[in-house]
PDB file of C-alpha atoms in Angstrom:
ATOM      1  CA  UNK A   1      90.565  94.344 143.118  1.00  0.00           C
ATOM      2  CA  UNK A   2      90.457  97.899 144.278  1.00  0.00           C
ATOM      3  CA  UNK A   3      87.172  99.722 144.286  1.00  0.00           C
ATOM      4  CA  UNK A   4      85.974 103.207 145.083  1.00  0.00           C
ATOM      5  CA  UNK A   5      82.550 104.118 146.407  1.00  0.00           C
ATOM      6  CA  UNK A   6      80.842 107.460 146.468  1.00  0.00           C
ATOM      7  CA  UNK A   7      77.699 107.280 148.527  1.00  0.00           C
ATOM      8  CA  UNK A   8      76.067 110.531 147.520  1.00  0.00           C
ATOM      9  CA  UNK A   9      74.794 110.388 143.962  1.00  0.00           C
ATOM     10  CA  UNK A  10      73.113 113.775 143.837  1.00  0.00           C
ATOM     11  CA  UNK A  11      73.508 116.546 146.368  1.00  0.00           C
ATOM     12  CA  UNK A  12      71.519 119.767 146.268  1.00  0.00           C
ATOM     13  CA  UNK A  13      72.670 122.722 148.361  1.00  0.00           C
ATOM     14  CA  UNK A  14      71.975 126.398 148.640  1.00  0.00           C
ATOM     15  CA  UNK A  15      74.775 128.889 148.206  1.00  0.00           C
ATOM     16  CA  UNK A  16      76.919 129.358 151.326  1.00  0.00           C
ATOM     17  CA  UNK A  17      76.038 125.913 152.661  1.00  0.00           C
ATOM     18  CA  UNK A  18      78.837 123.605 153.684  1.00  0.00           C
ATOM     19  CA  UNK A  19      79.685 120.601 151.558  1.00  0.00           C
ATOM     20  CA  UNK A  20      80.978 117.152 152.359  1.00  0.00           C
ATOM     21  CA  UNK A  21      81.077 114.402 149.739  1.00  0.00           C
ATOM     22  CA  UNK A  22      81.936 110.900 150.797  1.00  0.00           C
ATOM     23  CA  UNK A  23      84.529 108.643 149.208  1.00  0.00           C
ATOM     24  CA  UNK A  24      85.612 105.223 150.412  1.00  0.00           C
ATOM     25  CA  UNK A  25      88.227 102.967 148.869  1.00  0.00           C
ATOM     26  CA  UNK A  26      88.866  99.307 149.389  1.00  0.00           C
ATOM     27  CA  UNK A  27      92.642  98.901 149.394  1.00  0.00           C
ATOM     28  CA  UNK A  28      94.396  98.812 152.742  1.00  0.00           C
ATOM     29  CA  UNK A  29      98.001  99.384 151.720  1.00  0.00           C
ATOM     30  CA  UNK A  30      99.781 102.467 150.464  1.00  0.00           C
ATOM     31  CA  UNK A  31      97.269 104.458 148.543  1.00  0.00           C
ATOM     32  CA  UNK A  32      97.143 107.596 146.472  1.00  0.00           C
ATOM     33  CA  UNK A  33      93.851 109.397 146.034  1.00  0.00           C
ATOM     34  CA  UNK A  34      92.423 112.013 143.717  1.00  0.00           C
ATOM     35  CA  UNK A  35      89.337 114.148 143.474  1.00  0.00           C
ATOM     36  CA  UNK A  36      88.413 115.286 139.985  1.00  0.00           C
ATOM     37  CA  UNK A  37      85.700 117.778 139.041  1.00  0.00           C
ATOM     38  CA  UNK A  38      83.729 117.937 135.809  1.00  0.00           C
ATOM     39  CA  UNK A  39      81.884 121.194 135.154  1.00  0.00           C
ATOM     40  CA  UNK A  40      78.875 120.936 132.828  1.00  0.00           C
ATOM     41  CA  UNK A  41      79.989 120.090 129.304  1.00  0.00           C
ATOM     42  CA  UNK A  42      83.667 120.087 130.186  1.00  0.00           C
ATOM     43  CA  UNK A  43      86.463 117.619 130.751  1.00  0.00           C
ATOM     44  CA  UNK A  44      87.677 116.333 134.091  1.00  0.00           C
ATOM     45  CA  UNK A  45      90.046 118.551 136.014  1.00  0.00           C
ATOM     46  CA  UNK A  46      92.097 117.647 139.055  1.00  0.00           C
ATOM     47  CA  UNK A  47      90.723 119.232 142.205  1.00  0.00           C
ATOM     48  CA  UNK A  48      93.217 117.829 144.691  1.00  0.00           C
ATOM     49  CA  UNK A  49      95.417 114.837 145.357  1.00  0.00           C
ATOM     50  CA  UNK A  50      96.829 112.877 148.254  1.00  0.00           C
ATOM     51  CA  UNK A  51     100.076 110.975 147.917  1.00  0.00           C
ATOM     52  CA  UNK A  52     101.523 110.956 151.433  1.00  0.00           C
ATOM     53  CA  UNK A  53     102.209 113.211 154.398  1.00  0.00           C
ATOM     54  CA  UNK A  54      99.630 115.589 155.857  1.00  0.00           C
ATOM     55  CA  UNK A  55      96.267 113.822 155.652  1.00  0.00           C
ATOM     56  CA  UNK A  56      94.478 117.153 155.202  1.00  0.00           C
ATOM     57  CA  UNK A  57      94.918 118.141 151.598  1.00  0.00           C
ATOM     58  CA  UNK A  58      94.014 121.516 150.174  1.00  0.00           C
ATOM     59  CA  UNK A  59      93.049 121.883 146.554  1.00  0.00           C
ATOM     60  CA  UNK A  60      91.889 124.533 144.173  1.00  0.00           C
ATOM     61  CA  UNK A  61      88.852 126.783 144.639  1.00  0.00           C
ATOM     62  CA  UNK A  62      88.718 126.350 148.421  1.00  0.00           C
ATOM     63  CA  UNK A  63      88.225 122.594 148.414  1.00  0.00           C
ATOM     64  CA  UNK A  64      89.954 120.296 150.853  1.00  0.00           C
ATOM     65  CA  UNK A  65      89.890 116.592 151.628  1.00  0.00           C
ATOM     66  CA  UNK A  66      90.896 114.522 154.600  1.00  0.00           C
ATOM     67  CA  UNK A  67      92.528 111.128 154.279  1.00  0.00           C
ATOM     68  CA  UNK A  68      91.476 108.867 157.156  1.00  0.00           C
ATOM     69  CA  UNK A  69      93.298 105.578 156.773  1.00  0.00           C
ATOM     70  CA  UNK A  70      91.398 103.809 159.545  1.00  0.00           C
ATOM     71  CA  UNK A  71      88.111 104.544 157.803  1.00  0.00           C
ATOM     72  CA  UNK A  72      89.379 104.007 154.236  1.00  0.00           C
ATOM     73  CA  UNK A  73      87.917 107.411 153.472  1.00  0.00           C
ATOM     74  CA  UNK A  74      88.889 110.526 151.554  1.00  0.00           C
ATOM     75  CA  UNK A  75      85.972 112.907 151.913  1.00  0.00           C
ATOM     76  CA  UNK A  76      85.818 116.171 150.020  1.00  0.00           C
ATOM     77  CA  UNK A  77      84.813 119.329 151.866  1.00  0.00           C
ATOM     78  CA  UNK A  78      84.167 122.978 151.248  1.00  0.00           C
ATOM     79  CA  UNK A  79      82.961 125.339 153.976  1.00  0.00           C
ATOM     80  CA  UNK A  80      80.798 127.523 151.738  1.00  0.00           C
ATOM     81  CA  UNK A  81      79.708 126.484 148.238  1.00  0.00           C
ATOM     82  CA  UNK A  82      78.993 128.808 145.352  1.00  0.00           C
ATOM     83  CA  UNK A  83      76.689 128.429 142.382  1.00  0.00           C
ATOM     84  CA  UNK A  84      79.805 127.972 140.229  1.00  0.00           C
ATOM     85  CA  UNK A  85      80.613 124.769 142.151  1.00  0.00           C
ATOM     86  CA  UNK A  86      77.737 123.042 140.367  1.00  0.00           C
ATOM     87  CA  UNK A  87      79.472 120.076 138.769  1.00  0.00           C
ATOM     88  CA  UNK A  88      80.037 116.366 139.011  1.00  0.00           C
ATOM     89  CA  UNK A  89      82.740 115.233 141.408  1.00  0.00           C
ATOM     90  CA  UNK A  90      84.711 112.017 141.099  1.00  0.00           C
ATOM     91  CA  UNK A  91      86.922 110.299 143.601  1.00  0.00           C
ATOM     92  CA  UNK A  92      89.614 108.104 142.039  1.00  0.00           C
ATOM     93  CA  UNK A  93      92.376 105.740 143.031  1.00  0.00           C
ATOM     94  CA  UNK A  94      95.323 105.246 140.680  1.00  0.00           C
ATOM     95  CA  UNK A  95      96.513 101.751 139.937  1.00  0.00           C
ATOM     96  CA  UNK A  96      99.674 100.387 138.363  1.00  0.00           C
ATOM     97  CA  UNK A  97     100.367 102.079 135.073  1.00  0.00           C
ATOM     98  CA  UNK A  98      98.480 105.149 136.207  1.00  0.00           C
ATOM     99  CA  UNK A  99      95.149 103.530 135.462  1.00  0.00           C
ATOM    100  CA  UNK A 100      92.411 105.270 137.425  1.00  0.00           C
ATOM    101  CA  UNK A 101      89.608 103.529 139.270  1.00  0.00           C
ATOM    102  CA  UNK A 102      86.754 105.970 139.645  1.00  0.00           C
ATOM    103  CA  UNK A 103      83.834 106.148 141.990  1.00  0.00           C
ATOM    104  CA  UNK A 104      80.358 106.496 140.537  1.00  0.00           C
ATOM    105  CA  UNK A 105      80.445 110.265 140.792  1.00  0.00           C
ATOM    106  CA  UNK A 106      78.410 112.771 142.793  1.00  0.00           C
ATOM    107  CA  UNK A 107      76.403 115.410 141.039  1.00  0.00           C
ATOM    108  CA  UNK A 108      76.341 118.647 143.007  1.00  0.00           C
ATOM    109  CA  UNK A 109      73.679 121.240 142.286  1.00  0.00           C
ATOM    110  CA  UNK A 110      74.029 124.584 144.049  1.00  0.00           C
ATOM    111  CA  UNK A 111      70.976 126.815 144.119  1.00  0.00           C
ATOM    112  CA  UNK A 112      71.668 130.548 143.906  1.00  0.00           C
TER     113      UNK A 112
ATOM    114  CA  UNK B   1      95.160 122.975 129.916  1.00  0.00           C
ATOM    115  CA  UNK B   2      97.133 120.001 128.692  1.00  0.00           C
ATOM    116  CA  UNK B   3      97.374 119.732 124.925  1.00  0.00           C
ATOM    117  CA  UNK B   4      94.854 116.983 124.276  1.00  0.00           C
ATOM    118  CA  UNK B   5      92.488 117.058 121.330  1.00  0.00           C
ATOM    119  CA  UNK B   6      89.751 114.518 120.782  1.00  0.00           C
ATOM    120  CA  UNK B   7      88.001 114.146 117.464  1.00  0.00           C
ATOM    121  CA  UNK B   8      85.239 114.099 116.604  1.00  0.00           C
ATOM    122  CA  UNK B   9      83.562 115.826 119.528  1.00  0.00           C
ATOM    123  CA  UNK B  10      80.145 114.475 118.599  1.00  0.00           C
ATOM    124  CA  UNK B  11      79.151 111.569 116.411  1.00  0.00           C
ATOM    125  CA  UNK B  12      75.966 109.732 115.595  1.00  0.00           C
ATOM    126  CA  UNK B  13      76.392 106.384 113.924  1.00  0.00           C
ATOM    127  CA  UNK B  14      74.312 103.381 113.038  1.00  0.00           C
ATOM    128  CA  UNK B  15      74.416 100.005 114.716  1.00  0.00           C
ATOM    129  CA  UNK B  16      76.916  97.688 113.071  1.00  0.00           C
ATOM    130  CA  UNK B  17      79.158 100.336 111.598  1.00  0.00           C
ATOM    131  CA  UNK B  18      82.810 100.729 112.590  1.00  0.00           C
ATOM    132  CA  UNK B  19      83.762 103.953 114.338  1.00  0.00           C
ATOM    133  CA  UNK B  20      87.180 105.394 115.126  1.00  0.00           C
ATOM    134  CA  UNK B  21      87.812 108.051 117.724  1.00  0.00           C
ATOM    135  CA  UNK B  22      91.079 109.927 117.796  1.00  0.00           C
ATOM    136  CA  UNK B  23      93.075 111.335 120.666  1.00  0.00           C
ATOM    137  CA  UNK B  24      95.971 113.618 119.845  1.00  0.00           C
ATOM    138  CA  UNK B  25      98.389 115.011 122.442  1.00  0.00           C
ATOM    139  CA  UNK B  26     101.151 117.577 122.193  1.00  0.00           C
ATOM    140  CA  UNK B  27     102.693 116.874 125.617  1.00  0.00           C
ATOM    141  CA  UNK B  28     104.872 113.928 124.567  1.00  0.00           C
ATOM    142  CA  UNK B  29     103.461 111.885 127.454  1.00  0.00           C
ATOM    143  CA  UNK B  30     104.177 108.191 127.311  1.00  0.00           C
ATOM    144  CA  UNK B  31     100.903 106.904 128.767  1.00  0.00           C
ATOM    145  CA  UNK B  32      97.509 107.335 127.132  1.00  0.00           C
ATOM    146  CA  UNK B  33      94.116 106.010 128.171  1.00  0.00           C
ATOM    147  CA  UNK B  34      90.591 105.671 126.859  1.00  0.00           C
ATOM    148  CA  UNK B  35      87.708 105.820 129.338  1.00  0.00           C
ATOM    149  CA  UNK B  36      83.982 105.769 128.855  1.00  0.00           C
ATOM    150  CA  UNK B  37      81.631 107.711 131.100  1.00  0.00           C
ATOM    151  CA  UNK B  38      78.148 106.435 131.829  1.00  0.00           C
ATOM    152  CA  UNK B  39      75.640 107.614 134.450  1.00  0.00           C
ATOM    153  CA  UNK B  40      75.977 105.669 137.675  1.00  0.00           C
ATOM    154  CA  UNK B  41      79.289 104.121 136.645  1.00  0.00           C
ATOM    155  CA  UNK B  42      81.687 107.018 136.752  1.00  0.00           C
ATOM    156  CA  UNK B  43      84.500 106.502 134.259  1.00  0.00           C
ATOM    157  CA  UNK B  44      85.706 103.065 133.299  1.00  0.00           C
ATOM    158  CA  UNK B  45      88.935 102.203 131.547  1.00  0.00           C
ATOM    159  CA  UNK B  46      88.605 100.695 128.077  1.00  0.00           C
ATOM    160  CA  UNK B  47      92.214 100.410 126.919  1.00  0.00           C
ATOM    161  CA  UNK B  48      95.480 102.075 127.674  1.00  0.00           C
ATOM    162  CA  UNK B  49      98.896 102.471 126.109  1.00  0.00           C
ATOM    163  CA  UNK B  50     102.298 102.611 127.763  1.00  0.00           C
ATOM    164  CA  UNK B  51     104.221 103.448 124.635  1.00  0.00           C
ATOM    165  CA  UNK B  52     104.171 103.308 120.867  1.00  0.00           C
ATOM    166  CA  UNK B  53     102.677  99.989 119.810  1.00  0.00           C
ATOM    167  CA  UNK B  54     102.303  98.965 123.470  1.00  0.00           C
ATOM    168  CA  UNK B  55      98.688  98.654 124.538  1.00  0.00           C
ATOM    169  CA  UNK B  56      96.664  96.661 127.019  1.00  0.00           C
ATOM    170  CA  UNK B  57      93.061  96.054 127.931  1.00  0.00           C
ATOM    171  CA  UNK B  58      91.145  97.783 130.628  1.00  0.00           C
ATOM    172  CA  UNK B  59      88.005  96.937 132.539  1.00  0.00           C
ATOM    173  CA  UNK B  60      85.518  97.240 129.654  1.00  0.00           C
ATOM    174  CA  UNK B  61      87.479  96.370 126.525  1.00  0.00           C
ATOM    175  CA  UNK B  62      85.029  94.029 124.757  1.00  0.00           C
ATOM    176  CA  UNK B  63      84.020  95.428 121.377  1.00  0.00           C
ATOM    177  CA  UNK B  64      86.861  97.946 121.295  1.00  0.00           C
ATOM    178  CA  UNK B  65      90.339  97.957 119.835  1.00  0.00           C
ATOM    179  CA  UNK B  66      93.099 100.538 119.953  1.00  0.00           C
ATOM    180  CA  UNK B  67      96.225 101.470 118.095  1.00  0.00           C
ATOM    181  CA  UNK B  68      99.155 103.721 118.817  1.00  0.00           C
ATOM    182  CA  UNK B  69     101.588 104.122 115.936  1.00  0.00           C
ATOM    183  CA  UNK B  70     102.941 107.465 117.147  1.00  0.00           C
ATOM    184  CA  UNK B  71     103.507 108.922 120.592  1.00  0.00           C
ATOM    185  CA  UNK B  72     100.981 111.675 119.984  1.00  0.00           C
ATOM    186  CA  UNK B  73      98.053 109.650 118.646  1.00  0.00           C
ATOM    187  CA  UNK B  74      95.894 107.018 120.315  1.00  0.00           C
ATOM    188  CA  UNK B  75      92.985 105.661 118.289  1.00  0.00           C
ATOM    189  CA  UNK B  76      89.950 103.875 119.681  1.00  0.00           C
ATOM    190  CA  UNK B  77      87.935 101.752 117.270  1.00  0.00           C
ATOM    191  CA  UNK B  78      84.496 100.320 117.815  1.00  0.00           C
ATOM    192  CA  UNK B  79      84.626  97.373 115.460  1.00  0.00           C
ATOM    193  CA  UNK B  80      80.855  97.090 115.052  1.00  0.00           C
ATOM    194  CA  UNK B  81      79.022  99.733 117.044  1.00  0.00           C
ATOM    195  CA  UNK B  82      76.156  98.700 119.313  1.00  0.00           C
ATOM    196  CA  UNK B  83      73.645 100.769 121.232  1.00  0.00           C
ATOM    197  CA  UNK B  84      75.373  99.810 124.502  1.00  0.00           C
ATOM    198  CA  UNK B  85      78.399 101.744 123.292  1.00  0.00           C
ATOM    199  CA  UNK B  86      76.482 104.992 123.323  1.00  0.00           C
ATOM    200  CA  UNK B  87      78.526 106.955 125.810  1.00  0.00           C
ATOM    201  CA  UNK B  88      80.913 109.828 126.348  1.00  0.00           C
ATOM    202  CA  UNK B  89      84.494 108.823 125.659  1.00  0.00           C
ATOM    203  CA  UNK B  90      87.426 110.524 127.324  1.00  0.00           C
ATOM    204  CA  UNK B  91      91.058 110.280 126.464  1.00  0.00           C
ATOM    205  CA  UNK B  92      93.637 110.876 129.182  1.00  0.00           C
ATOM    206  CA  UNK B  93      97.404 111.198 129.245  1.00  0.00           C
ATOM    207  CA  UNK B  94     100.011 110.736 131.937  1.00  0.00           C
ATOM    208  CA  UNK B  95     103.688 111.497 131.856  1.00  0.00           C
ATOM    209  CA  UNK B  96     104.968 108.573 133.903  1.00  0.00           C
ATOM    210  CA  UNK B  97     101.950 106.357 134.449  1.00  0.00           C
ATOM    211  CA  UNK B  98     102.839 105.850 138.078  1.00  0.00           C
ATOM    212  CA  UNK B  99     100.209 105.894 140.835  1.00  0.00           C
ATOM    213  CA  UNK B 100     101.436 109.296 142.036  1.00  0.00           C
ATOM    214  CA  UNK B 101     101.247 111.004 138.668  1.00  0.00           C
ATOM    215  CA  UNK B 102      98.317 113.157 137.661  1.00  0.00           C
ATOM    216  CA  UNK B 103      96.338 112.276 134.533  1.00  0.00           C
ATOM    217  CA  UNK B 104      95.033 114.979 132.206  1.00  0.00           C
ATOM    218  CA  UNK B 105      91.809 114.554 130.288  1.00  0.00           C
ATOM    219  CA  UNK B 106      90.572 115.590 126.892  1.00  0.00           C
ATOM    220  CA  UNK B 107      87.256 117.315 126.210  1.00  0.00           C
ATOM    221  CA  UNK B 108      85.432 114.101 125.440  1.00  0.00           C
ATOM    222  CA  UNK B 109      83.588 112.625 122.461  1.00  0.00           C
ATOM    223  CA  UNK B 110      79.862 112.076 122.715  1.00  0.00           C
ATOM    224  CA  UNK B 111      78.975 109.015 120.658  1.00  0.00           C
ATOM    225  CA  UNK B 112      75.398 107.990 119.930  1.00  0.00           C
ATOM    226  CA  UNK B 113      74.703 104.648 118.291  1.00  0.00           C
ATOM    227  CA  UNK B 114      71.226 104.427 116.755  1.00  0.00           C
TER     228      UNK B 114
END
């Protein structure tokens, strides 16, 4: 069965610091990948997605992620975080029927 | 935001009582899902539906049942609530339910079983 791992459970950064959150998936075939964000008290929103093509994917709010097939990774990056980026971030792999397999989540706290 | 409404938004219930959570969508999407969110586990799929009256189990379906009598409504029932079902429940919808289709999430229902 597919699985998704997020290694960083809680990351604390100061504003303007660079961010990289790790995501690894287990499946070796064709894969689609998502990053979702959940701001405090809110629902999950799609940050970016990879289906095929350019392995460097740009999302909303200055986020990007790089799909590296050889490493089974899809790490999320942002060059300079803001206080408003404080949220929980989830990596997910869709399965048949659109069912999502989520990683454990990474809580990001950005200090002003 | 996608038209997804979950009700209630918050509920406290006693152990052993039945509880029903409702998800209502106005997008006419075929696929609907119920997930639960727990610290350290991310979100896990409870049940999903691929059409009216068509439902199937997810990863953590024990103790839960679902029904979908109309395209727009997907009900999740805890038959006899237990403390381990204290969680935040999210409904999601997807137009095609294919691996390259985005899912949209509702605001969540925070359920506490005492």
